[in-house]
Structure formats: C-alpha cells, structure tokens
Amino acid sequence: MQNFYYSLVHEHDPRLLLLAFAVCVIGCMSTSRMLWRSIVPVARVQRAWRLSAALVFACTIFSTHYIAILAFRPGVGMDFDIWKTALSLCVAVFGSMLGFLVLSLSDRGALRTGIAGILVGGTIAAMHFTGMAAMHFSGNIVWNHATVWLSIALGILLSVLALACTSNLHTISGRIQVSSLLVLAVCTLHFLAMSAMHISASSVARAGMVLNMDSMALTTAAVSLLFALISISATIVDHHISMRSGREVERLRQLADGAFEGIVLCREDQIIDVNLAFCVLLGLSAHTLRDSSISHLASSLYRSALQTTLSTPTFEPIEMELCTSNGSICPVEALSRPIEYLGKPATVLAVRDISERKLAQHRIDHLIHHDALTNLANRLLFQDRLQQAMAEADRTGQPMALLYIDLDRFKSVNDMLGHATGDDLLVQVAARMQETTRRVDTVARLGGDEFAIVQPLIHTPQAAATLASRLINLIHRPVLIGGHQVSVGASIGIAMYPQDGATPEILLQNADLALYRAKQYRGSSFCFFESNMDHKLQERRALEIELQEALENHQLHLNYQPLFSTGSLQLIGFEALLRWQHPQRGWIAPIDFIPLAEETGLILSIGRWVLLSACTEAARWSYPYRISVNVSAVQVQHSNLVETVAEILQTTGLPPDQLELEVTESLFLGDLEAILTTLRDLKKLGVRITLDDFGTGYSSLSYLRRFPFDHLKIDRSFVHSLGQDKQADAIVSSIVALSHSLNLSVTAEGVETETQLAALQSNDCDHVQGFLLGRPSPSSALASLRESGQIDASIPLGPFCTPIFLQMPISAD
Ligand code: C2E
Ligand code: CA
Ligand code: CA
C-alpha cells in the first residue's frame, strides 16, 4: 500500500495524472452509454454500437495507460518499442471486442457475464503489461509479483462487477455504476501494477525502433483523438438515429391512434401497449392499461374466449364482451396475430366496437319477433317459446299450460268507435296481460283480438285456471279511451302439456276448441280442453255438411206462432219460425243450427227460402194478417237483402205492409252506416221493421232513435218475471213508455201465464205472443183453419175462444 501511495504521489506528474483520469472517466462513460444503445432489436445497429463501444473502450484503456505512463517520473530515462506499443493497442482493441461480443450473447446468464468480465479485465491487464513490455528504462526493473497478481485479480474482479451491472444500463444510475466500476478496474490495475515495479539505474543498450517521450505523447494524443472522434461521431449518429426513431415512434403512434379499431399489444396475458381507440373504447388511460392483465378486461362469460384468441391466431373475428370503466359491457369483435416485439414474441389484438351493429341487429330481431302494435311476441316468437316450454316440460316433468284468449265485443268497439280506439284498446289489454303474468310466461298476439299465453313450469292446472280468471277480471275492467269508457270481455281456452297434445299444432288446436266452448257460455269465461271436445267439433262439421243438404232435401219447415193485440186479444199476425226435420235426429230447434248457418254463410240461402215460404203462405191468407220473418244480421250485412225482399214481394204478390222483418241487436256490431242504409231502403219498399229480443244485447237508446224501427219486442227474459218481480215490472213499463214516446209499438214475447198477460195489459203493452195464447204451428194447421174459415177479421180470435192454437203440435218447442 505504501508503494502504491509513494508511486502515485511521488513518481507521477499530478497534472498528467489528472488528465489520464479524466480520459478514463469520459471513455468509460462513453463505453457504457454505447453498450446501452446496443440493446436494440435490429441486429445491424446492435453490431455497430457494440463495435463502437469496444473501440472506444480500447482507446480509453490505451490512452489512460500511456497518459499515465507519460505522467510517470521514475527518475531514469525511458523510451518505447514501437511494435510492442502497437501490439498493446491491438490487444486492447481485440480483447474489448471479444469481451463485449460475449456480453451481448442472447442468453445473458451469470456465466456469460462472468466470462465477459474476465475477458474485459484480462484485456486491461494484457494491454497494460504489453505496454510495460514496450517500455525501455535506463535501469533494471524488479517486479513485486504478489502486487502484480493482486492488480490483475482486482482489475478482473472490478470488470466482472462492472459487466454484471449492465442489466441496468437503461437507467442513468445503472450507466454511472457501470462506468465507475470500469474506471476503477482500469485505474486500480494500472496504478497497483505500477507500484509493483521497482527500477534501479543502469545503462542498458537499446535496440530496435523506439519512440521517445515526445513521440509517445504524440501517439497517445493521436489515439485519444481517435477515441474522441469515435465518441463524437457515435454521439452525432446516435442523436440523429434517436431523432429519427423518435419521429418514427411518433409517426407509428399517430398511425396507431388514428386507427378506428382498438389495438392492443400483449405478451401472454400482460398488456404492453394500447392505442387511443382502445383507451376510448374502455374509458381507461393508456397508463392504467399498460402492464395490466388483458383477460380481466373481458366479461366473465368471454374470458376464456379472449384467452383462446390470444394463444391462437384468429382469421375470423371472434365476438366477445369487454367491461368498460363505467361498469357497462361493450360488445366487440377481435382478431389476433403473433408478432415479434423488441426481439421477443408478442400478440397484437385488433378490437372493433360492434355495439351499434348489435343494437341494430337487436332492433331487427325485435321487429321480426314482436307485434308492432302491442309489442307482444308475434306468432313466430310464440311458436318458438311454445316449443321451448314443451321441451322444458319434458326435461323437468313439470307441465305447462297454453291459454288461447279471444276478446268479447271487440268487434263492436272497433266498428262503433273506430279503428284507432280499437288499437288503443288492444294496447291497453296487452299491457294488462303482461302485468299479470310472470317473466317466464310468453304473452303473444296471434292476430286481431286473439292472444295466447305460454305458461311454463306450473305444478297443477289450477295455476292456469287462476291466471285465466285473473286475466278475465283484469280485461273486463273498463278502459278510458278518448273520453269513451270502453269495456270488453275475454274468453279463454286452456290446453295442458303433455296430456292435451304432443305437438305445438295439436296443443294450439285443442286450446282453440276449449276457447270455442268458453265462447258458447254467456259472458267472459274460461274452459279447459276435454278429450270429447274434438268429438263435438267433428259432430259440428258433420252437421254443417248435413245442413247444406237440408235445404235441397226439403228438410226445412216453417212454424207459425200467432200474435195478438194485448187489450182485445185479437189475432193480428204470425211469426214464422224455422224448424229442421233431420232424417235421423228428428226435429232440430233453430238455436242449434242458425249460429252454424250464420258462421258458414248458409244463412243467406236459408234466409231467402224462409222469406219466400213465409210470404207465399201469407199471400194465401184471406185476411191481411201480418207475417213476421226473422232476419239474421249476416243477411242484412252481406246479401242484397233489399233486392231479395223486393223480388219476393213481387213474386208472391204479398202487399209490403203485411211483411215485418225482425232483426236482433247483434246487428249493431256491424257497419252501422251500411246497415242504416239497408234498413232505410227496406222501409222505402213499405216493409216494417221490428227490433227483436230488446234488452239482451248491445242496444243503446240512441239506436232506437237513429234506426227506422216500427216495433220493438221485449225479450222473454223480462216477461218471465212479470207480476213477481217489481224491478221487471218497472223495466217493462219504462220500455213501453219509452217506445211509445218514440212512436214504436211494443210486443211482449214469451207470455206463458195469465199474471204476465194481466201485467202487460196494465202496462199498456201493444201486442203479446206466447204459449199462453198460441204455440208455433205448422202451416198445415193454418191451412185447416183457413179452410174452416176461422181466420177472418170478422171473427176475433183469442186464447180462450181459439183452443185450436193450444192443441196444435208443439214440433221442436
Ligand atoms: P225469436 O225470434 O225470439 O223467436 C221466439 C222464440 O220464442 C221461438 O223459439 C218461440 O218458439 C219461442 N217462444 C214463443 N213463445 C214462447 C213462450 O211462451 N215461452 C217460451 N219459453 N218460448 C216461447 P224458436 O222457434 O226456437 O226460435 C228461436 C230463435 O231462433 C228465434 O228467437 C229466432 O231468433 C231464431 N229463428 C227462428 N226462426 C228463424 C229464421 O227463420 N231465421 C232466423 N234468422 N232466425 C230464426
Ligand atoms: Ca223473432
Ligand atoms: Ca224474440
């Protein structure tokens, strides 16, 4: 240590010593910086920086050594062997190149770094001792070998440590660490080795080409200059490249940020970089996203899909969902491709926001599967849900119900108040249905005023019955539309799966049959499907075919029931009532086939036959008794009734004022304007018109004023309670008073008792009809009466003086 201190302080020129140190520091700093710059993915650039670092380091150790030698004052003369000096420079250059080459090998294990460190430390030592060997002193040199080995060992150790720190070269502190350790390695080795040398004066002959001190100073200056030149030009090139790559990086970033799609660069699950579009998509900053896990950005459903996309390149976009910063879910489609990034494998992921497309798809899907007016499921979606519910019932063993719903009186609302009101009503009814069903139930509109509900996973049919009665109550509640209080009812048919049908078609057909049965009851009701309903439907079909043949086969007959004036009980006319004499079933009452005839349209030809037969019969009477003929609403609306009546009157020669047409209140469910025109035209023919069954249906008092009726028939349900129920008395007396105020005469039908007759007489009712006074009889009975001359205006007829009416055959009644 003493020698080291003595040599440093007393044997060296301090100014040159300082210069040597400064050169060493600058050289080592340049070297470490170049080594850092050599860490780039481009091999060519890497090689250039490594070579520059090796050259600069070689120049550094060479210049430091020789400036320090120039600073050395051993007290004897010295010069330098030119070849050995050159050799020392070569040792420095090749040794550094070899050391840095080993350092840069891709696998930077501790062994590689150690070997590189030994090579670099060995290069410093080899250069030093080759340089020492190039020196000629005018004296003898004695070496302290222990110090020599110590200097070599320390030089190598410090070099290994310096290179071990190169993993931190990307930081300034890391570079300072590397530079400082290299400076220490160079200086420690040099000055410790110098202190190991003792020179005693003698005259030794010198031989060969030598450099004196001045030439040596020049050589050193030249090498330092070379080193400075390499450093400066490397710095300029580096600056230029940095600027260019900075611009390049900026250009690439702008390009990436300008992309419409989100771009994410990841390595395994870790995000390395993202572009602006991806940040905007998720509402997160690039800073937050970098280094975070990409799979955590996918919603839990799509996490594995994202991981698959990352591990295997996808050529078809894969749809998935990402979670945004505000907690919402963003549907996206993603494509991935493997790339090499900074020399290592990575994956680039292109992500496109497809929420607009999904929304449009959803809208179209909704339109295809929903009813535009009520927003309920349409037939298509209904079929699908029905199939699903049936499959679910098979899987779970829990039955399901299908409810088929038809609104009562909807048509009359639509006709009377207009289609806009009808639409509003449907919307409100649909909303009520939705309200009272569960989320798993599907409410569908199948068309017009027909609805259906799929009620899956119920335990017993009771659940369907409960829902049906709840629906009936809810739908029945009046709705206020445009100032009108509108009320409709609902009839519901229910079919259960699996017991009522194995396929959706059969189940629906059976629910429809049950609905048909429910509709047959008066008022809103529901009905479960029963296996014999199908049988009944087939019976109905058979009856339909038979009815078609009935007219051609003369199986239809007319019965005539007399009408009397209430006070005097004089015969005033007859009502023609239709009968069907079926070859197997016998007499069939009109109530059992008229509705069927109306549904099938057969009523048009049957009605024409009734009119013709009744008018023919009445035309034969010697006295002009009134003949009342029932006319169905279908006839009034669909056929050319006016022309038919005119033609029949002409053919039969019956005076028009003898004919009276009876229409029922169901007429008001049709197109009121058209009906009004037909009735007015009939009146123009001279025919009279009676409103039948008054009080049972749809009449509003305004109809009585608006339509050209001549008579009104009080329904027999009111007559039935007369004389027993005060309310019935009050209703009948007010109907009579009202009709008289409107110039309408009143007939009471269904008079069966004398009490009823007496009540009607005291209420000032105009005409009476009923079993008490005369039952419906075939025309043959009338013929015999006519022949016996009993039917004549001169002979007043009444129940007590004309027992023949009481004895007449009852036929189907
Ligand atoms: P409607 O027009 O109200 O005819 C009166 C019905 O009451 C007849 O039944 C008649 O037999 C019955 N009746 C009469 N007096 C009494 C009584 O004292 N007590 C009871 N309980 N009933 C009485 P019918 O003949 O069975 O006719 C039933 C319905 O069939 C008729 O009711 C009418 O709406 C319809 N109808 C009958 N013939 C024709 C027709 O030729 N064309 C059309 N469109 N409908 C007809
Ligand atoms: Ca009638
Ligand atoms: Ca009637």
PDB file of N, CA and C and ligand atoms in Angstrom, residues 692-693 713 715 749, ligand 3:
ATOM      1  N   ASP A 692    -135.973  -7.092 -32.396  1.00  0.00           N
ATOM      2  CA  ASP A 692    -136.317  -8.296 -31.604  1.00  0.00           C
ATOM      3  C   ASP A 692    -135.428  -8.403 -30.359  1.00  0.00           C
ATOM      4  N   ASP A 693    -135.865  -9.182 -29.404  1.00  0.00           N
ATOM      5  CA  ASP A 693    -135.070  -9.507 -28.194  1.00  0.00           C
ATOM      6  C   ASP A 693    -134.526  -8.272 -27.495  1.00  0.00           C
ATOM      7  N   LYS A 713    -139.630  -5.620 -29.687  1.00  0.00           N
ATOM      8  CA  LYS A 713    -140.076  -6.825 -28.981  1.00  0.00           C
ATOM      9  C   LYS A 713    -139.294  -6.970 -27.687  1.00  0.00           C
ATOM     10  N   ASP A 715    -137.721  -8.817 -24.786  1.00  0.00           N
ATOM     11  CA  ASP A 715    -137.244 -10.198 -24.678  1.00  0.00           C
ATOM     12  C   ASP A 715    -138.011 -10.954 -23.597  1.00  0.00           C
ATOM     13  N   GLU A 749    -142.982 -10.954 -25.843  1.00  0.00           N
ATOM     14  CA  GLU A 749    -142.967 -12.357 -26.269  1.00  0.00           C
ATOM     15  C   GLU A 749    -142.763 -13.270 -25.060  1.00  0.00           C
TER      16      GLU A 749
HETATM   17 CA    CA B   3    -137.515 -12.703 -29.672  1.00  0.00          CA
END
